[in-house]
Structures are given as C-alpha cells and as structure tokens.
Amino acid sequence: LLFKMNVPGFELWIPPKPDEVKEGVLTYEIVGTDAQFVQFPMSPGSKVNCVSGGMAYMSNNIKMAVKFGGFAKTFGRLAGGGSLMMVEYTNEGSDDGYIAMTPDYPGIIVPINMKETTNLCALRDSYLCSLVDASGQETEVGAGFNPANSILAACCSNFDFIVQTISKGEWAFLMAMGTVITKQLASDETILVDGDALLCFDTSVELDIQKVGGICAMCCAGEGFFHVKLTGPGKVWLQSMGIDKMRKLFPPQQHHVGSSGGDGNGDGENDDGDWGDGGGGDGE
C-alpha cells in the first residue's frame, strides 16, 4: 500500500494487502509492524523458495527440499550475500496448507511484483523468499558489480561493490529496516541519496556520485565525501535504517588480554574494558 507524500513523486510504503487472488485466497499476507512475518496460503502443488533459515512455521503437509542450482548460480548467490543453498517448500498433500517466512534481523518485508519490475539491483543479503508461479518460473537471485558509471563511483558510493541481482519470477520479498519509501524517477530525473539508505532500484536507473560540497562540507557535514546520484527512468526503494547503518551504531568491541594480573584462577574484564585479576591475586 502506498500513500502519497507532500513532496511529489515520493510514496510511503505500508505493508500491503495484495490484490492478487488465487483460488479465492490472497497470494500472501504480511503480519506485524516490525520483525514481520510473510505468510503464504499454499494449495496442493504450490511452491515457495527461501534462503536458509528463513522459515518460521508451516503446516504439516509442506515438505522441504534443498537445491544447489549448479556452481555458477550458487557462487553468484553467495557473492550476492545469499545462502549456500536455496530451500524449496512444496505442498505435497491433497489439502491446502500454509507457510510463513521471517527476516533474520528485526526488519520489515517488502514485496515486489517481479512481473512489473523484471530486474532489480539490491543491497547484498536483502532477498528473503519468492513465489514460484504456476508455470514453474522461479525468481533468480545472483550477484553483480555495483552498476556505477565509473570505478570511482563504485568504490565511493557507499553502496555495496558487489550487489544482489534479482530477476524474473512472480513475487519476490526483500528484507529492509526502518521506514521504506519509493520514488518513481522520470527519464533524466535525478535524486541524491545516502548510500546507506538504498534498498534496491530498477536496473534502468543509472548510478553515479556527486561531491557533497566543499572541503569543509566533506569533512564536517557528516555525510562523507560523496552523495549517490540516481538518474531515471526507473523506481527506487529507500529505507531509513539499513542494516549497514545499524551496524555502524554498534561496532564490535575488541577485548585485549593484558600481560599482567591474575594467577590463572579466572581473569575477568573490568569496567574500563581491560582484562584484570579475577580474584586470584598474590597474597601474603
């Protein structure tokens, strides 16, 4: 569901109820506001593909199979941040069933109609799952280089140098964080964005970089040296708190074992982050 925003061309994305119906049942249902589920009703013979570990719950008549997909496809999927194996869930029973997927971090799920979009360039590790249509057509998930217009732009855009490519199929579901908005760019229309805010965009969109400003702006504005410059035509999906931006807020803490203190009875870390005596000091 999309709501028009005050600035022309932008739309606020809200977990939608699809208008596609199969055998009187909605194609999918997104449940929750944060850390969502996407639930699929599954008629006999229907299939859903998913990354490893994405399944949350399913009915007893759903059977799982692991697919390798050949070396080239597997390598591309891994390079794009996906899992080693693709997992396929099939309703092998005679009754209707169901299955639900969920992201592996506290995020939201963004459904994209691949029959309308066709080809996407997405943030690494953003693909969650996809539907297999009645003809057996599957969504293909691979990897590609950052589609920037130059090596400098690819290295300095703050968007992944290796990106995830998503194409074909029926419905694909991506993982995002925060608030998601979309922008439909007209031909030659340009928008400047932070690389951490990008989720995905149509492959028809051109990616380049533009200097933030003068030396003072580059050093003191907190936006780095370059903005990402996107030029239409095509659609862009933006997220307010991408996983890479979240990781920067919580950098891994490194602990160092000191060369002194303790006698082997159990060293512990003190409040200053140093490893000190855990209670086994020298006595008289």
PDB file of C-alpha atoms in Angstrom:
ATOM      1  CA  LEU A   1       0.000   0.000   0.000  1.00  0.00           C
ATOM      2  CA  LEU A   2       1.420   3.395  -0.967  1.00  0.00           C
ATOM      3  CA  PHE A   3       0.435   6.785   0.411  1.00  0.00           C
ATOM      4  CA  LYS A   4       1.292   9.976  -1.449  1.00  0.00           C
ATOM      5  CA  MET A   5       3.689  12.280   0.392  1.00  0.00           C
ATOM      6  CA  ASN A   6       3.776  16.073   0.256  1.00  0.00           C
ATOM      7  CA  VAL A   7       6.862  16.056  -1.975  1.00  0.00           C
ATOM      8  CA  PRO A   8       5.742  14.997  -5.485  1.00  0.00           C
ATOM      9  CA  GLY A   9       6.914  11.591  -6.639  1.00  0.00           C
ATOM     10  CA  PHE A  10       7.563  10.094  -3.191  1.00  0.00           C
ATOM     11  CA  GLU A  11       5.285   7.453  -1.699  1.00  0.00           C
ATOM     12  CA  LEU A  12       5.242   5.990   1.800  1.00  0.00           C
ATOM     13  CA  TRP A  13       5.287   2.214   1.679  1.00  0.00           C
ATOM     14  CA  ILE A  14       2.978   0.442   4.136  1.00  0.00           C
ATOM     15  CA  PRO A  15       2.659  -3.366   4.406  1.00  0.00           C
ATOM     16  CA  PRO A  16       0.075  -4.026   1.695  1.00  0.00           C
ATOM     17  CA  LYS A  17      -2.727  -6.457   1.191  1.00  0.00           C
ATOM     18  CA  PRO A  18      -2.246  -7.809  -2.319  1.00  0.00           C
ATOM     19  CA  ASP A  19      -4.965  -7.522  -4.909  1.00  0.00           C
ATOM     20  CA  GLU A  20      -3.936 -10.828  -6.496  1.00  0.00           C
ATOM     21  CA  VAL A  21      -6.140 -13.739  -5.541  1.00  0.00           C
ATOM     22  CA  LYS A  22      -5.557 -17.412  -6.289  1.00  0.00           C
ATOM     23  CA  GLU A  23      -8.481 -19.757  -5.910  1.00  0.00           C
ATOM     24  CA  GLY A  24     -10.268 -17.217  -3.733  1.00  0.00           C
ATOM     25  CA  VAL A  25      -7.300 -16.683  -1.369  1.00  0.00           C
ATOM     26  CA  LEU A  26      -4.866 -13.751  -1.221  1.00  0.00           C
ATOM     27  CA  THR A  27      -1.433 -14.500  -2.675  1.00  0.00           C
ATOM     28  CA  TYR A  28       0.345 -13.535   0.550  1.00  0.00           C
ATOM     29  CA  GLU A  29      -0.216 -11.721   3.840  1.00  0.00           C
ATOM     30  CA  ILE A  30       2.290  -9.604   5.757  1.00  0.00           C
ATOM     31  CA  VAL A  31       1.718  -9.690   9.512  1.00  0.00           C
ATOM     32  CA  GLY A  32       3.117  -7.259  12.083  1.00  0.00           C
ATOM     33  CA  THR A  33       4.838  -3.885  12.023  1.00  0.00           C
ATOM     34  CA  ASP A  34       8.454  -4.740  12.949  1.00  0.00           C
ATOM     35  CA  ALA A  35      10.161  -8.120  12.594  1.00  0.00           C
ATOM     36  CA  GLN A  36       7.289  -9.155  10.363  1.00  0.00           C
ATOM     37  CA  PHE A  37       6.019 -12.470   9.038  1.00  0.00           C
ATOM     38  CA  VAL A  38       5.028 -13.020   5.435  1.00  0.00           C
ATOM     39  CA  GLN A  39       2.510 -15.862   5.274  1.00  0.00           C
ATOM     40  CA  PHE A  40       1.587 -17.770   2.124  1.00  0.00           C
ATOM     41  CA  PRO A  41      -1.503 -19.930   1.638  1.00  0.00           C
ATOM     42  CA  MET A  42      -0.365 -22.965  -0.337  1.00  0.00           C
ATOM     43  CA  SER A  43      -2.663 -25.027  -2.460  1.00  0.00           C
ATOM     44  CA  PRO A  44      -1.579 -28.584  -3.388  1.00  0.00           C
ATOM     45  CA  GLY A  45       1.494 -28.468  -5.616  1.00  0.00           C
ATOM     46  CA  SER A  46       2.370 -24.810  -4.979  1.00  0.00           C
ATOM     47  CA  LYS A  47       5.977 -23.856  -4.139  1.00  0.00           C
ATOM     48  CA  VAL A  48       7.912 -21.151  -2.315  1.00  0.00           C
ATOM     49  CA  ASN A  49      11.677 -20.574  -2.421  1.00  0.00           C
ATOM     50  CA  CYS A  50      13.519 -19.175   0.582  1.00  0.00           C
ATOM     51  CA  VAL A  51      17.015 -18.519   1.926  1.00  0.00           C
ATOM     52  CA  SER A  52      18.360 -20.918   4.533  1.00  0.00           C
ATOM     53  CA  GLY A  53      16.841 -20.329   7.950  1.00  0.00           C
ATOM     54  CA  GLY A  54      14.007 -18.083   6.747  1.00  0.00           C
ATOM     55  CA  MET A  55      11.078 -20.389   7.561  1.00  0.00           C
ATOM     56  CA  ALA A  56       9.146 -19.513  10.730  1.00  0.00           C
ATOM     57  CA  TYR A  57       6.276 -22.040  10.695  1.00  0.00           C
ATOM     58  CA  MET A  58       4.342 -24.201   8.248  1.00  0.00           C
ATOM     59  CA  SER A  59       1.583 -26.785   8.040  1.00  0.00           C
ATOM     60  CA  ASN A  60       2.400 -30.483   8.226  1.00  0.00           C
ATOM     61  CA  ASN A  61       1.781 -31.135   4.515  1.00  0.00           C
ATOM     62  CA  ILE A  62       4.590 -28.780   3.408  1.00  0.00           C
ATOM     63  CA  LYS A  63       7.802 -30.595   2.500  1.00  0.00           C
ATOM     64  CA  MET A  64      11.256 -29.080   2.269  1.00  0.00           C
ATOM     65  CA  ALA A  65      13.951 -29.710  -0.337  1.00  0.00           C
ATOM     66  CA  VAL A  66      17.407 -28.163  -0.597  1.00  0.00           C
ATOM     67  CA  LYS A  67      18.595 -27.055  -4.042  1.00  0.00           C
ATOM     68  CA  PHE A  68      22.192 -26.463  -5.081  1.00  0.00           C
ATOM     69  CA  GLY A  69      21.384 -24.989  -8.502  1.00  0.00           C
ATOM     70  CA  GLY A  70      24.774 -25.542 -10.122  1.00  0.00           C
ATOM     71  CA  PHE A  71      28.133 -23.958  -9.377  1.00  0.00           C
ATOM     72  CA  ALA A  72      27.607 -20.702 -11.287  1.00  0.00           C
ATOM     73  CA  LYS A  73      24.225 -19.925  -9.711  1.00  0.00           C
ATOM     74  CA  THR A  74      25.413 -20.924  -6.236  1.00  0.00           C
ATOM     75  CA  PHE A  75      28.556 -18.807  -6.477  1.00  0.00           C
ATOM     76  CA  GLY A  76      26.512 -15.844  -7.677  1.00  0.00           C
ATOM     77  CA  ARG A  77      24.015 -16.294  -4.845  1.00  0.00           C
ATOM     78  CA  LEU A  78      26.823 -16.438  -2.259  1.00  0.00           C
ATOM     79  CA  ALA A  79      28.586 -13.402  -3.729  1.00  0.00           C
ATOM     80  CA  GLY A  80      25.306 -11.505  -3.504  1.00  0.00           C
ATOM     81  CA  GLY A  81      25.067 -12.255   0.212  1.00  0.00           C
ATOM     82  CA  GLY A  82      22.642 -15.162  -0.094  1.00  0.00           C
ATOM     83  CA  SER A  83      22.833 -18.604   1.449  1.00  0.00           C
ATOM     84  CA  LEU A  84      24.814 -21.540   0.075  1.00  0.00           C
ATOM     85  CA  MET A  85      21.641 -23.497  -0.642  1.00  0.00           C
ATOM     86  CA  MET A  86      18.211 -22.359  -1.753  1.00  0.00           C
ATOM     87  CA  VAL A  87      15.396 -24.049   0.131  1.00  0.00           C
ATOM     88  CA  GLU A  88      12.209 -25.004  -1.738  1.00  0.00           C
ATOM     89  CA  TYR A  89       8.970 -25.676   0.127  1.00  0.00           C
ATOM     90  CA  THR A  90       6.229 -27.620  -1.667  1.00  0.00           C
ATOM     91  CA  ASN A  91       2.732 -28.568  -0.629  1.00  0.00           C
ATOM     92  CA  GLU A  92       2.809 -32.292  -1.373  1.00  0.00           C
ATOM     93  CA  GLY A  93      -0.501 -33.023   0.320  1.00  0.00           C
ATOM     94  CA  SER A  94      -4.024 -33.049  -1.032  1.00  0.00           C
ATOM     95  CA  ASP A  95      -5.273 -30.257   1.250  1.00  0.00           C
ATOM     96  CA  ASP A  96      -4.474 -26.571   1.404  1.00  0.00           C
ATOM     97  CA  GLY A  97      -1.571 -25.589   3.630  1.00  0.00           C
ATOM     98  CA  TYR A  98       0.412 -22.566   4.677  1.00  0.00           C
ATOM     99  CA  ILE A  99       3.948 -21.385   5.365  1.00  0.00           C
ATOM    100  CA  ALA A 100       5.464 -18.221   6.845  1.00  0.00           C
ATOM    101  CA  MET A 101       8.893 -16.627   6.474  1.00  0.00           C
ATOM    102  CA  THR A 102      10.613 -14.012   8.606  1.00  0.00           C
ATOM    103  CA  PRO A 103      13.836 -11.949   8.291  1.00  0.00           C
ATOM    104  CA  ASP A 104      16.917 -12.954  10.251  1.00  0.00           C
ATOM    105  CA  TYR A 105      17.150  -9.471  11.790  1.00  0.00           C
ATOM    106  CA  PRO A 106      14.440  -7.155  13.214  1.00  0.00           C
ATOM    107  CA  GLY A 107      13.219  -5.692   9.968  1.00  0.00           C
ATOM    108  CA  ILE A 108      10.272  -5.419   7.645  1.00  0.00           C
ATOM    109  CA  ILE A 109       9.375  -7.337   4.495  1.00  0.00           C
ATOM    110  CA  VAL A 110       9.000  -5.583   1.152  1.00  0.00           C
ATOM    111  CA  PRO A 111       7.043  -7.449  -1.554  1.00  0.00           C
ATOM    112  CA  ILE A 112       7.961  -6.648  -5.144  1.00  0.00           C
ATOM    113  CA  ASN A 113       5.928  -7.767  -8.139  1.00  0.00           C
ATOM    114  CA  MET A 114       8.606  -9.117 -10.483  1.00  0.00           C
ATOM    115  CA  LYS A 115       6.149  -9.254 -13.378  1.00  0.00           C
ATOM    116  CA  GLU A 116       6.155  -5.441 -13.300  1.00  0.00           C
ATOM    117  CA  THR A 117       9.749  -4.796 -12.202  1.00  0.00           C
ATOM    118  CA  THR A 118      11.597  -7.588 -14.083  1.00  0.00           C
ATOM    119  CA  ASN A 119      15.172  -6.786 -12.933  1.00  0.00           C
ATOM    120  CA  LEU A 120      16.431  -5.331  -9.662  1.00  0.00           C
ATOM    121  CA  CYS A 121      19.773  -4.249  -8.281  1.00  0.00           C
ATOM    122  CA  ALA A 122      19.566  -4.687  -4.499  1.00  0.00           C
ATOM    123  CA  LEU A 123      21.615  -4.416  -1.348  1.00  0.00           C
ATOM    124  CA  ARG A 124      23.546  -7.601  -0.564  1.00  0.00           C
ATOM    125  CA  ASP A 125      21.677 -10.120   1.565  1.00  0.00           C
ATOM    126  CA  SER A 126      18.315  -8.382   1.095  1.00  0.00           C
ATOM    127  CA  TYR A 127      16.485 -11.266  -0.628  1.00  0.00           C
ATOM    128  CA  LEU A 128      14.280 -13.349   1.692  1.00  0.00           C
ATOM    129  CA  CYS A 129      11.955 -15.506  -0.403  1.00  0.00           C
ATOM    130  CA  SER A 130       9.871 -15.686  -3.571  1.00  0.00           C
ATOM    131  CA  LEU A 131       6.868 -17.432  -5.039  1.00  0.00           C
ATOM    132  CA  VAL A 132       7.166 -19.975  -7.847  1.00  0.00           C
ATOM    133  CA  ASP A 133       4.457 -19.352 -10.431  1.00  0.00           C
ATOM    134  CA  ALA A 134       2.183 -21.980 -11.931  1.00  0.00           C
ATOM    135  CA  SER A 135       4.485 -22.489 -14.927  1.00  0.00           C
ATOM    136  CA  GLY A 136       7.455 -23.233 -12.646  1.00  0.00           C
ATOM    137  CA  GLN A 137       9.182 -19.893 -13.297  1.00  0.00           C
ATOM    138  CA  GLU A 138      11.409 -19.040 -10.335  1.00  0.00           C
ATOM    139  CA  THR A 139      12.935 -15.771  -9.220  1.00  0.00           C
ATOM    140  CA  GLU A 140      16.640 -15.803  -9.988  1.00  0.00           C
ATOM    141  CA  VAL A 141      18.977 -14.432  -7.316  1.00  0.00           C
ATOM    142  CA  GLY A 142      22.588 -13.719  -8.207  1.00  0.00           C
ATOM    143  CA  ALA A 143      25.339 -11.157  -7.889  1.00  0.00           C
ATOM    144  CA  GLY A 144      26.807  -8.368  -9.953  1.00  0.00           C
ATOM    145  CA  PHE A 145      29.172  -5.462  -9.639  1.00  0.00           C
ATOM    146  CA  ASN A 146      27.983  -2.085  -8.488  1.00  0.00           C
ATOM    147  CA  PRO A 147      26.393  -0.629 -11.671  1.00  0.00           C
ATOM    148  CA  ALA A 148      28.020   2.787 -11.212  1.00  0.00           C
ATOM    149  CA  ASN A 149      29.229   4.720 -14.239  1.00  0.00           C
ATOM    150  CA  SER A 150      32.863   4.609 -13.092  1.00  0.00           C
ATOM    151  CA  ILE A 151      35.237   2.710 -10.808  1.00  0.00           C
ATOM    152  CA  LEU A 152      35.476   5.776  -8.574  1.00  0.00           C
ATOM    153  CA  ALA A 153      31.696   5.879  -8.213  1.00  0.00           C
ATOM    154  CA  ALA A 154      31.541   2.148  -7.491  1.00  0.00           C
ATOM    155  CA  CYS A 155      34.170   2.462  -4.747  1.00  0.00           C
ATOM    156  CA  CYS A 156      32.932   5.716  -3.175  1.00  0.00           C
ATOM    157  CA  SER A 157      29.142   5.480  -3.431  1.00  0.00           C
ATOM    158  CA  ASN A 158      28.816   3.771  -0.028  1.00  0.00           C
ATOM    159  CA  PHE A 159      26.616   1.216  -1.804  1.00  0.00           C
ATOM    160  CA  ASP A 160      27.890  -2.371  -1.940  1.00  0.00           C
ATOM    161  CA  PHE A 161      30.640  -3.000  -4.512  1.00  0.00           C
ATOM    162  CA  ILE A 162      29.103  -6.457  -5.048  1.00  0.00           C
ATOM    163  CA  VAL A 163      25.313  -6.186  -5.241  1.00  0.00           C
ATOM    164  CA  GLN A 164      22.491  -8.688  -5.276  1.00  0.00           C
ATOM    165  CA  THR A 165      20.641  -9.109  -8.565  1.00  0.00           C
ATOM    166  CA  ILE A 166      17.012 -10.253  -8.583  1.00  0.00           C
ATOM    167  CA  SER A 167      15.114 -11.060 -11.743  1.00  0.00           C
ATOM    168  CA  LYS A 168      12.187 -12.982 -13.228  1.00  0.00           C
ATOM    169  CA  GLY A 169       9.535 -14.881 -11.318  1.00  0.00           C
ATOM    170  CA  GLU A 170       6.266 -13.748  -9.786  1.00  0.00           C
ATOM    171  CA  TRP A 171       6.632 -12.118  -6.344  1.00  0.00           C
ATOM    172  CA  ALA A 172       9.950 -11.524  -4.544  1.00  0.00           C
ATOM    173  CA  PHE A 173      10.209 -10.451  -0.907  1.00  0.00           C
ATOM    174  CA  LEU A 174      13.111  -8.370   0.386  1.00  0.00           C
ATOM    175  CA  MET A 175      14.291  -7.596   3.912  1.00  0.00           C
ATOM    176  CA  ALA A 176      14.562  -3.946   4.969  1.00  0.00           C
ATOM    177  CA  MET A 177      14.731  -1.890   8.160  1.00  0.00           C
ATOM    178  CA  GLY A 178      13.007   1.248   9.381  1.00  0.00           C
ATOM    179  CA  THR A 179      10.588   3.100   7.105  1.00  0.00           C
ATOM    180  CA  VAL A 180      10.505   2.291   3.393  1.00  0.00           C
ATOM    181  CA  ILE A 181       9.568   4.822   0.726  1.00  0.00           C
ATOM    182  CA  THR A 182       9.612   4.596  -3.058  1.00  0.00           C
ATOM    183  CA  LYS A 183      10.430   7.138  -5.720  1.00  0.00           C
ATOM    184  CA  GLN A 184       9.475   6.745  -9.382  1.00  0.00           C
ATOM    185  CA  LEU A 185      12.099   8.598 -11.388  1.00  0.00           C
ATOM    186  CA  ALA A 186      11.125  10.010 -14.751  1.00  0.00           C
ATOM    187  CA  SER A 187      13.566   9.936 -17.651  1.00  0.00           C
ATOM    188  CA  ASP A 188      16.641  12.063 -16.794  1.00  0.00           C
ATOM    189  CA  GLU A 189      15.201  12.907 -13.354  1.00  0.00           C
ATOM    190  CA  THR A 190      17.894  12.822 -10.654  1.00  0.00           C
ATOM    191  CA  ILE A 191      17.843  12.266  -6.907  1.00  0.00           C
ATOM    192  CA  LEU A 192      20.747  12.430  -4.429  1.00  0.00           C
ATOM    193  CA  VAL A 193      20.669   9.870  -1.625  1.00  0.00           C
ATOM    194  CA  ASP A 194      22.872   8.457   1.126  1.00  0.00           C
ATOM    195  CA  GLY A 195      24.278   5.077   0.098  1.00  0.00           C
ATOM    196  CA  ASP A 196      23.108   3.545   3.394  1.00  0.00           C
ATOM    197  CA  ALA A 197      19.516   4.499   2.539  1.00  0.00           C
ATOM    198  CA  LEU A 198      19.375   2.459  -0.675  1.00  0.00           C
ATOM    199  CA  LEU A 199      17.492  -0.832  -0.621  1.00  0.00           C
ATOM    200  CA  CYS A 200      17.104  -1.554  -4.336  1.00  0.00           C
ATOM    201  CA  PHE A 201      16.350   0.032  -7.689  1.00  0.00           C
ATOM    202  CA  ASP A 202      15.394  -0.912 -11.231  1.00  0.00           C
ATOM    203  CA  THR A 203      18.376  -1.741 -13.429  1.00  0.00           C
ATOM    204  CA  SER A 204      17.229   1.037 -15.773  1.00  0.00           C
ATOM    205  CA  VAL A 205      18.328   3.568 -13.127  1.00  0.00           C
ATOM    206  CA  GLU A 206      21.855   4.955 -13.569  1.00  0.00           C
ATOM    207  CA  LEU A 207      24.091   5.241 -10.505  1.00  0.00           C
ATOM    208  CA  ASP A 208      26.848   7.828 -10.099  1.00  0.00           C
ATOM    209  CA  ILE A 209      28.322  10.001  -7.342  1.00  0.00           C
ATOM    210  CA  GLN A 210      28.388  13.732  -6.700  1.00  0.00           C
ATOM    211  CA  LYS A 211      30.585  15.662  -4.273  1.00  0.00           C
ATOM    212  CA  VAL A 212      28.848  16.693  -1.071  1.00  0.00           C
ATOM    213  CA  GLY A 213      30.289  20.177  -1.386  1.00  0.00           C
ATOM    214  CA  GLY A 214      33.480  21.989  -0.491  1.00  0.00           C
ATOM    215  CA  ILE A 215      36.289  20.732   1.743  1.00  0.00           C
ATOM    216  CA  CYS A 216      34.560  21.964   4.891  1.00  0.00           C
ATOM    217  CA  ALA A 217      31.313  20.178   3.974  1.00  0.00           C
ATOM    218  CA  MET A 218      33.159  16.965   3.148  1.00  0.00           C
ATOM    219  CA  CYS A 219      34.999  16.951   6.462  1.00  0.00           C
ATOM    220  CA  CYS A 220      32.383  18.336   8.844  1.00  0.00           C
ATOM    221  CA  ALA A 221      28.877  17.663   7.462  1.00  0.00           C
ATOM    222  CA  GLY A 222      28.857  14.002   8.468  1.00  0.00           C
ATOM    223  CA  GLU A 223      27.769  12.884   5.006  1.00  0.00           C
ATOM    224  CA  GLY A 224      31.137  11.696   3.751  1.00  0.00           C
ATOM    225  CA  PHE A 225      32.723  12.947   0.543  1.00  0.00           C
ATOM    226  CA  PHE A 226      30.051  11.884  -1.966  1.00  0.00           C
ATOM    227  CA  HIS A 227      26.312  11.519  -2.369  1.00  0.00           C
ATOM    228  CA  VAL A 228      24.851   8.751  -4.510  1.00  0.00           C
ATOM    229  CA  LYS A 229      23.320  10.220  -7.653  1.00  0.00           C
ATOM    230  CA  LEU A 230      20.481   8.203  -9.201  1.00  0.00           C
ATOM    231  CA  THR A 231      19.086   9.116 -12.610  1.00  0.00           C
ATOM    232  CA  GLY A 232      15.881   7.712 -14.109  1.00  0.00           C
ATOM    233  CA  PRO A 233      13.896   6.284 -15.614  1.00  0.00           C
ATOM    234  CA  GLY A 234      13.028   3.657 -13.024  1.00  0.00           C
ATOM    235  CA  LYS A 235      11.866   3.017  -9.491  1.00  0.00           C
ATOM    236  CA  VAL A 236      13.935   3.370  -6.332  1.00  0.00           C
ATOM    237  CA  TRP A 237      13.244   1.848  -2.902  1.00  0.00           C
ATOM    238  CA  LEU A 238      14.758   3.674   0.103  1.00  0.00           C
ATOM    239  CA  GLN A 239      14.978   2.599   3.757  1.00  0.00           C
ATOM    240  CA  SER A 240      15.522   4.828   6.785  1.00  0.00           C
ATOM    241  CA  MET A 241      17.672   2.423   8.818  1.00  0.00           C
ATOM    242  CA  GLY A 242      19.517  -0.097   6.643  1.00  0.00           C
ATOM    243  CA  ILE A 243      21.370  -2.980   8.243  1.00  0.00           C
ATOM    244  CA  ASP A 244      24.761  -1.441   7.348  1.00  0.00           C
ATOM    245  CA  LYS A 245      23.755   1.823   9.021  1.00  0.00           C
ATOM    246  CA  MET A 246      22.619  -0.121  12.087  1.00  0.00           C
ATOM    247  CA  ARG A 247      25.948  -1.957  12.281  1.00  0.00           C
ATOM    248  CA  LYS A 248      27.815   1.361  12.357  1.00  0.00           C
ATOM    249  CA  LEU A 249      25.909   2.289  15.506  1.00  0.00           C
ATOM    250  CA  PHE A 250      27.097  -0.870  17.271  1.00  0.00           C
ATOM    251  CA  PRO A 251      30.678  -1.541  16.195  1.00  0.00           C
ATOM    252  CA  PRO A 252      32.162  -4.783  17.524  1.00  0.00           C
ATOM    253  CA  GLN A 253      34.130  -4.308  20.717  1.00  0.00           C
ATOM    254  CA  GLN A 254      37.608  -5.711  20.767  1.00  0.00           C
ATOM    255  CA  HIS A 255      38.931  -7.122  24.020  1.00  0.00           C
ATOM    256  CA  HIS A 256      42.621  -7.450  24.713  1.00  0.00           C
ATOM    257  CA  VAL A 257      44.123  -9.765  27.287  1.00  0.00           C
ATOM    258  CA  GLY A 258      46.564  -7.872  29.470  1.00  0.00           C
ATOM    259  CA  SER A 259      50.064  -9.104  30.150  1.00  0.00           C
ATOM    260  CA  SER A 260      49.723  -8.714  33.893  1.00  0.00           C
ATOM    261  CA  GLY A 261      47.273  -9.606  36.606  1.00  0.00           C
ATOM    262  CA  GLY A 262      45.763 -12.922  37.638  1.00  0.00           C
ATOM    263  CA  ASP A 263      47.320 -16.172  38.559  1.00  0.00           C
ATOM    264  CA  GLY A 264      45.255 -18.478  36.388  1.00  0.00           C
ATOM    265  CA  ASN A 265      42.232 -18.677  38.685  1.00  0.00           C
ATOM    266  CA  GLY A 266      39.977 -16.815  36.212  1.00  0.00           C
ATOM    267  CA  ASP A 267      40.642 -13.426  34.735  1.00  0.00           C
ATOM    268  CA  GLY A 268      37.719 -11.103  34.096  1.00  0.00           C
ATOM    269  CA  GLU A 269      37.124  -7.825  32.286  1.00  0.00           C
ATOM    270  CA  ASN A 270      36.834  -4.710  34.408  1.00  0.00           C
ATOM    271  CA  ASP A 271      34.693  -1.630  33.754  1.00  0.00           C
ATOM    272  CA  ASP A 272      37.429   0.023  31.702  1.00  0.00           C
ATOM    273  CA  GLY A 273      37.437  -2.796  29.163  1.00  0.00           C
ATOM    274  CA  ASP A 274      40.767  -4.200  30.423  1.00  0.00           C
ATOM    275  CA  TRP A 275      41.284  -7.743  31.482  1.00  0.00           C
ATOM    276  CA  GLY A 276      42.294  -7.862  35.121  1.00  0.00           C
ATOM    277  CA  ASP A 277      42.630 -10.180  38.051  1.00  0.00           C
ATOM    278  CA  GLY A 278      39.523 -12.240  38.663  1.00  0.00           C
ATOM    279  CA  GLY A 279      40.273 -12.709  42.332  1.00  0.00           C
ATOM    280  CA  GLY A 280      43.381 -14.856  42.302  1.00  0.00           C
ATOM    281  CA  GLY A 281      45.927 -12.155  43.203  1.00  0.00           C
ATOM    282  CA  ASP A 282      49.022 -12.617  45.247  1.00  0.00           C
ATOM    283  CA  GLY A 283      48.574 -12.943  48.964  1.00  0.00           C
ATOM    284  CA  GLU A 284      50.949 -12.734  51.845  1.00  0.00           C
TER     285      GLU A 284
END
